[in-house]
Amino acid sequence: MIGSLRGLVDQVQDGACVFDVNGVGYLVHCSRKTLDRLTAREGVQKLLVETRVSQDAITLFGFLDATERDAFLALIEVKTVGPQKALLVLSGLAPADLARAIATKERKRLADVKGLGAATATRIVDEPAMQKWAVGRAMPEADGIGAGEGLPTPEPAGPQADAVSALVNLGWKRPEAAAAVARGARRLGDDAALAALITEALKEMAPR
């Protein structure tokens, strides 16, 4: 199996590129975002590769980083979401944006991806494995300010404190994270698990 390729972009096609490795051209299917990044650079480049083997073909899918590859591998495990639809999703949403949309159940944001459709978007968002994948990867918008920032919030403890720390590690400001976790904890109850608290807090901080 091919795990990576190092070479030059010889030509770009619709949804794929021919990657020249020492004179041998490999047809590699990529997201639109990856193709744009490839063509914006010059010289030798490295592609991470996922090889899929079927009865009549060996197909290569390429990624410039492990984050996009991991998102691709998660997506193709969802029923009816094959490799091509996974690339459609990643052409419309960066992995961090995809994780945020799934964690906050923004079905419309996925449905708006060209060629995906509402039914597939709903299936992706509601898939438990995708929710689990998204929780640890959702990233805030650069200057996002939550509705609860600036309001006094009791110092969290236990799983709530861990949830706040996780969100801060993701880049959220501590007052905003603490307020969102506190609101989520009020809905879920005192015995809420850490993962549930994080998911609920991400819903709180989602743009409205």
mmCIF file of C-alpha atoms in Angstrom:
data_model
loop_
_atom_site.group_PDB
_atom_site.id
_atom_site.type_symbol
_atom_site.label_atom_id
_atom_site.label_comp_id
_atom_site.label_asym_id
_atom_site.label_seq_id
_atom_site.Cartn_x
_atom_site.Cartn_y
_atom_site.Cartn_z
ATOM 1 C CA MET A 1 0.000 0.000 0.000
ATOM 2 C CA ILE A 2 1.148 3.562 -0.724
ATOM 3 C CA GLY A 3 1.257 5.711 2.423
ATOM 4 C CA SER A 4 2.847 8.873 1.034
ATOM 5 C CA LEU A 5 4.357 10.337 -2.125
ATOM 6 C CA ARG A 6 7.059 12.954 -2.600
ATOM 7 C CA GLY A 7 7.240 14.667 -5.966
ATOM 8 C CA LEU A 8 5.948 17.415 -8.249
ATOM 9 C CA VAL A 9 2.455 18.356 -9.370
ATOM 10 C CA ASP A 10 2.427 17.577 -13.081
ATOM 11 C CA GLN A 11 -1.172 18.549 -13.821
ATOM 12 C CA VAL A 12 -4.440 19.239 -12.046
ATOM 13 C CA GLN A 13 -7.766 17.723 -13.071
ATOM 14 C CA ASP A 14 -11.269 18.077 -11.666
ATOM 15 C CA GLY A 15 -10.949 16.625 -8.156
ATOM 16 C CA ALA A 16 -7.515 15.116 -8.731
ATOM 17 C CA CYS A 17 -3.924 15.767 -9.735
ATOM 18 C CA VAL A 18 -1.187 13.846 -11.472
ATOM 19 C CA PHE A 19 1.708 13.658 -9.019
ATOM 20 C CA ASP A 20 5.074 13.050 -10.664
ATOM 21 C CA VAL A 21 7.423 10.901 -8.587
ATOM 22 C CA ASN A 22 10.722 10.354 -10.414
ATOM 23 C CA GLY A 23 8.991 10.297 -13.792
ATOM 24 C CA VAL A 24 6.050 8.146 -12.739
ATOM 25 C CA GLY A 25 2.708 9.972 -12.674
ATOM 26 C CA TYR A 26 0.270 8.941 -9.950
ATOM 27 C CA LEU A 27 -3.372 10.018 -10.253
ATOM 28 C CA VAL A 28 -4.295 11.212 -6.760
ATOM 29 C CA HIS A 29 -7.802 12.360 -5.792
ATOM 30 C CA CYS A 30 -7.823 15.368 -3.459
ATOM 31 C CA SER A 31 -10.170 17.915 -1.950
ATOM 32 C CA ARG A 32 -10.455 21.284 -3.654
ATOM 33 C CA LYS A 33 -8.664 22.885 -0.713
ATOM 34 C CA THR A 34 -5.701 20.533 -1.029
ATOM 35 C CA LEU A 35 -5.502 21.058 -4.795
ATOM 36 C CA ASP A 36 -5.486 24.823 -4.281
ATOM 37 C CA ARG A 37 -2.671 24.536 -1.756
ATOM 38 C CA LEU A 38 -0.679 22.240 -4.036
ATOM 39 C CA THR A 39 -0.898 24.593 -7.016
ATOM 40 C CA ALA A 40 0.000 27.601 -4.864
ATOM 41 C CA ARG A 41 3.394 26.076 -4.067
ATOM 42 C CA GLU A 42 6.426 25.282 -6.181
ATOM 43 C CA GLY A 43 8.970 22.505 -6.077
ATOM 44 C CA VAL A 44 8.901 19.073 -4.471
ATOM 45 C CA GLN A 45 5.952 18.428 -2.176
ATOM 46 C CA LYS A 46 4.794 15.562 0.010
ATOM 47 C CA LEU A 47 1.324 14.059 -0.024
ATOM 48 C CA LEU A 48 -0.031 11.711 2.586
ATOM 49 C CA VAL A 49 -1.910 8.983 0.775
ATOM 50 C CA GLU A 50 -4.821 6.728 1.600
ATOM 51 C CA THR A 51 -5.010 3.757 -0.777
ATOM 52 C CA ARG A 52 -8.407 2.181 -1.442
ATOM 53 C CA VAL A 53 -8.572 -1.148 -3.277
ATOM 54 C CA SER A 54 -11.709 -2.406 -5.004
ATOM 55 C CA GLN A 55 -12.348 -5.280 -7.413
ATOM 56 C CA ASP A 56 -11.594 -3.175 -10.468
ATOM 57 C CA ALA A 57 -9.352 -0.333 -9.306
ATOM 58 C CA ILE A 58 -6.697 0.933 -6.928
ATOM 59 C CA THR A 59 -7.524 4.537 -6.042
ATOM 60 C CA LEU A 60 -5.241 7.014 -4.276
ATOM 61 C CA PHE A 61 -6.513 9.870 -2.109
ATOM 62 C CA GLY A 62 -4.047 12.582 -1.126
ATOM 63 C CA PHE A 63 -3.755 15.003 1.782
ATOM 64 C CA LEU A 64 -1.218 17.654 2.695
ATOM 65 C CA ASP A 65 -1.603 17.024 6.429
ATOM 66 C CA ALA A 66 -2.744 14.328 8.847
ATOM 67 C CA THR A 67 -5.659 16.456 10.066
ATOM 68 C CA GLU A 68 -7.436 16.301 6.722
ATOM 69 C CA ARG A 69 -6.600 12.614 6.301
ATOM 70 C CA ASP A 70 -8.076 11.817 9.727
ATOM 71 C CA ALA A 71 -11.258 13.722 8.838
ATOM 72 C CA PHE A 72 -11.484 11.777 5.566
ATOM 73 C CA LEU A 73 -11.078 8.434 7.347
ATOM 74 C CA ALA A 74 -13.776 9.376 9.856
ATOM 75 C CA LEU A 75 -16.198 10.494 7.149
ATOM 76 C CA ILE A 76 -15.937 7.369 4.996
ATOM 77 C CA GLU A 77 -17.053 5.265 7.965
ATOM 78 C CA VAL A 78 -20.461 6.982 7.880
ATOM 79 C CA LYS A 79 -23.093 4.973 6.008
ATOM 80 C CA THR A 80 -23.505 6.113 2.364
ATOM 81 C CA VAL A 81 -20.571 8.565 2.672
ATOM 82 C CA GLY A 82 -17.907 7.147 0.409
ATOM 83 C CA PRO A 83 -14.516 8.624 -0.465
ATOM 84 C CA GLN A 84 -15.847 10.989 -3.134
ATOM 85 C CA LYS A 85 -18.498 12.474 -0.849
ATOM 86 C CA ALA A 86 -15.891 12.770 1.902
ATOM 87 C CA LEU A 87 -13.759 14.851 -0.465
ATOM 88 C CA LEU A 88 -16.812 16.989 -1.267
ATOM 89 C CA VAL A 89 -17.181 17.736 2.434
ATOM 90 C CA LEU A 90 -13.489 18.569 2.812
ATOM 91 C CA SER A 91 -13.624 20.753 -0.293
ATOM 92 C CA GLY A 92 -16.266 22.874 1.406
ATOM 93 C CA LEU A 93 -15.105 22.778 5.026
ATOM 94 C CA ALA A 94 -11.667 22.689 6.617
ATOM 95 C CA PRO A 95 -11.353 19.887 9.208
ATOM 96 C CA ALA A 96 -11.632 22.284 12.168
ATOM 97 C CA ASP A 97 -14.765 23.879 10.670
ATOM 98 C CA LEU A 98 -16.223 20.441 9.998
ATOM 99 C CA ALA A 99 -15.557 19.383 13.590
ATOM 100 C CA ARG A 100 -17.205 22.519 14.903
ATOM 101 C CA ALA A 101 -20.274 22.050 12.690
ATOM 102 C CA ILE A 102 -20.665 18.448 13.833
ATOM 103 C CA ALA A 103 -20.050 19.167 17.520
ATOM 104 C CA THR A 104 -22.640 21.947 17.492
ATOM 105 C CA LYS A 105 -25.034 20.038 15.191
ATOM 106 C CA GLU A 106 -25.048 22.709 12.490
ATOM 107 C CA ARG A 107 -26.729 20.516 9.887
ATOM 108 C CA LYS A 108 -27.376 23.420 7.527
ATOM 109 C CA ARG A 109 -23.696 24.289 7.385
ATOM 110 C CA LEU A 110 -22.940 20.812 6.061
ATOM 111 C CA ALA A 111 -26.021 20.757 3.833
ATOM 112 C CA ASP A 112 -24.747 23.944 2.173
ATOM 113 C CA VAL A 113 -21.640 22.102 0.942
ATOM 114 C CA LYS A 114 -22.042 21.867 -2.827
ATOM 115 C CA GLY A 115 -23.177 18.415 -3.937
ATOM 116 C CA LEU A 116 -23.702 16.974 -0.454
ATOM 117 C CA GLY A 117 -27.405 17.376 0.312
ATOM 118 C CA ALA A 118 -29.456 17.640 3.489
ATOM 119 C CA ALA A 119 -29.945 13.897 4.065
ATOM 120 C CA THR A 120 -26.228 13.122 3.968
ATOM 121 C CA ALA A 121 -25.436 16.172 6.096
ATOM 122 C CA THR A 122 -27.895 14.991 8.746
ATOM 123 C CA ARG A 123 -26.454 11.481 8.672
ATOM 124 C CA ILE A 124 -22.928 12.840 9.227
ATOM 125 C CA VAL A 125 -23.956 15.122 12.096
ATOM 126 C CA ASP A 126 -26.026 12.450 13.844
ATOM 127 C CA GLU A 127 -23.429 9.691 13.533
ATOM 128 C CA PRO A 128 -22.167 8.971 17.105
ATOM 129 C CA ALA A 129 -18.660 8.193 15.853
ATOM 130 C CA MET A 130 -18.504 11.581 14.105
ATOM 131 C CA GLN A 131 -19.676 13.341 17.261
ATOM 132 C CA LYS A 132 -16.894 11.602 19.186
ATOM 133 C CA TRP A 133 -14.359 12.562 16.504
ATOM 134 C CA ALA A 134 -15.505 16.193 16.513
ATOM 135 C CA VAL A 135 -15.435 16.925 20.251
ATOM 136 C CA GLY A 136 -11.664 16.969 20.566
ATOM 137 C CA ARG A 137 -11.075 18.814 17.300
ATOM 138 C CA ALA A 138 -13.601 21.666 17.187
ATOM 139 C CA MET A 139 -11.812 25.001 17.113
ATOM 140 C CA PRO A 140 -13.233 28.458 17.887
ATOM 141 C CA GLU A 141 -13.443 31.236 15.360
ATOM 142 C CA ALA A 142 -10.524 33.616 15.614
ATOM 143 C CA ASP A 143 -12.250 36.431 17.480
ATOM 144 C CA GLY A 144 -15.338 34.639 18.742
ATOM 145 C CA ILE A 145 -16.871 36.271 21.803
ATOM 146 C CA GLY A 146 -19.403 34.223 23.703
ATOM 147 C CA ALA A 147 -22.598 35.603 25.133
ATOM 148 C CA GLY A 148 -21.496 34.770 28.635
ATOM 149 C CA GLU A 149 -18.069 36.413 28.542
ATOM 150 C CA GLY A 150 -17.590 39.064 31.146
ATOM 151 C CA LEU A 151 -20.300 37.667 33.440
ATOM 152 C CA PRO A 152 -19.294 36.274 36.836
ATOM 153 C CA THR A 153 -19.180 32.484 36.812
ATOM 154 C CA PRO A 154 -18.524 30.280 39.842
ATOM 155 C CA GLU A 155 -15.153 28.545 39.795
ATOM 156 C CA PRO A 156 -15.807 25.091 38.263
ATOM 157 C CA ALA A 157 -14.692 21.861 39.850
ATOM 158 C CA GLY A 158 -14.471 18.194 38.886
ATOM 159 C CA PRO A 159 -15.582 17.352 35.314
ATOM 160 C CA GLN A 160 -16.671 20.963 34.795
ATOM 161 C CA ALA A 161 -13.134 22.173 35.514
ATOM 162 C CA ASP A 162 -11.754 19.556 33.124
ATOM 163 C CA ALA A 163 -14.212 20.663 30.443
ATOM 164 C CA VAL A 164 -13.154 24.294 30.856
ATOM 165 C CA SER A 165 -9.482 23.312 30.613
ATOM 166 C CA ALA A 166 -10.161 21.305 27.441
ATOM 167 C CA LEU A 167 -11.897 24.260 25.808
ATOM 168 C CA VAL A 168 -9.130 26.646 26.862
ATOM 169 C CA ASN A 169 -6.582 24.257 25.328
ATOM 170 C CA LEU A 170 -8.585 24.461 22.107
ATOM 171 C CA GLY A 171 -8.196 28.239 22.127
ATOM 172 C CA TRP A 172 -11.325 29.555 23.850
ATOM 173 C CA LYS A 173 -10.986 32.310 26.421
ATOM 174 C CA ARG A 174 -11.395 31.016 29.977
ATOM 175 C CA PRO A 175 -14.323 33.272 31.052
ATOM 176 C CA GLU A 176 -16.274 32.331 27.933
ATOM 177 C CA ALA A 177 -15.499 28.628 28.347
ATOM 178 C CA ALA A 178 -16.428 28.631 32.042
ATOM 179 C CA ALA A 179 -19.736 30.395 31.362
ATOM 180 C CA ALA A 180 -20.658 27.968 28.575
ATOM 181 C CA VAL A 181 -19.754 24.917 30.659
ATOM 182 C CA ALA A 182 -21.793 26.248 33.584
ATOM 183 C CA ARG A 183 -24.848 26.720 31.374
ATOM 184 C CA GLY A 184 -24.419 23.263 29.927
ATOM 185 C CA ALA A 185 -24.053 21.749 33.394
ATOM 186 C CA ARG A 186 -27.310 23.347 34.500
ATOM 187 C CA ARG A 187 -29.126 21.563 31.680
ATOM 188 C CA LEU A 188 -27.331 18.227 32.035
ATOM 189 C CA GLY A 189 -27.212 18.013 35.825
ATOM 190 C CA ASP A 190 -24.414 17.668 38.351
ATOM 191 C CA ASP A 191 -23.477 14.142 37.269
ATOM 192 C CA ALA A 192 -22.799 15.035 33.633
ATOM 193 C CA ALA A 193 -19.817 13.305 32.057
ATOM 194 C CA LEU A 194 -16.857 15.256 30.695
ATOM 195 C CA ALA A 195 -17.559 14.526 27.008
ATOM 196 C CA ALA A 196 -21.206 15.572 27.387
ATOM 197 C CA LEU A 197 -20.183 18.813 29.098
ATOM 198 C CA ILE A 198 -17.752 19.684 26.298
ATOM 199 C CA THR A 199 -20.346 18.959 23.619
ATOM 200 C CA GLU A 200 -22.983 21.034 25.402
ATOM 201 C CA ALA A 201 -20.555 23.917 25.917
ATOM 202 C CA LEU A 202 -19.641 23.904 22.219
ATOM 203 C CA LYS A 203 -23.347 24.188 21.399
ATOM 204 C CA GLU A 204 -23.542 27.176 23.736
ATOM 205 C CA MET A 205 -20.667 28.922 21.997
ATOM 206 C CA ALA A 206 -21.836 28.232 18.456
ATOM 207 C CA PRO A 207 -22.759 31.292 16.366
ATOM 208 C CA ARG A 208 -26.490 31.944 16.436
#
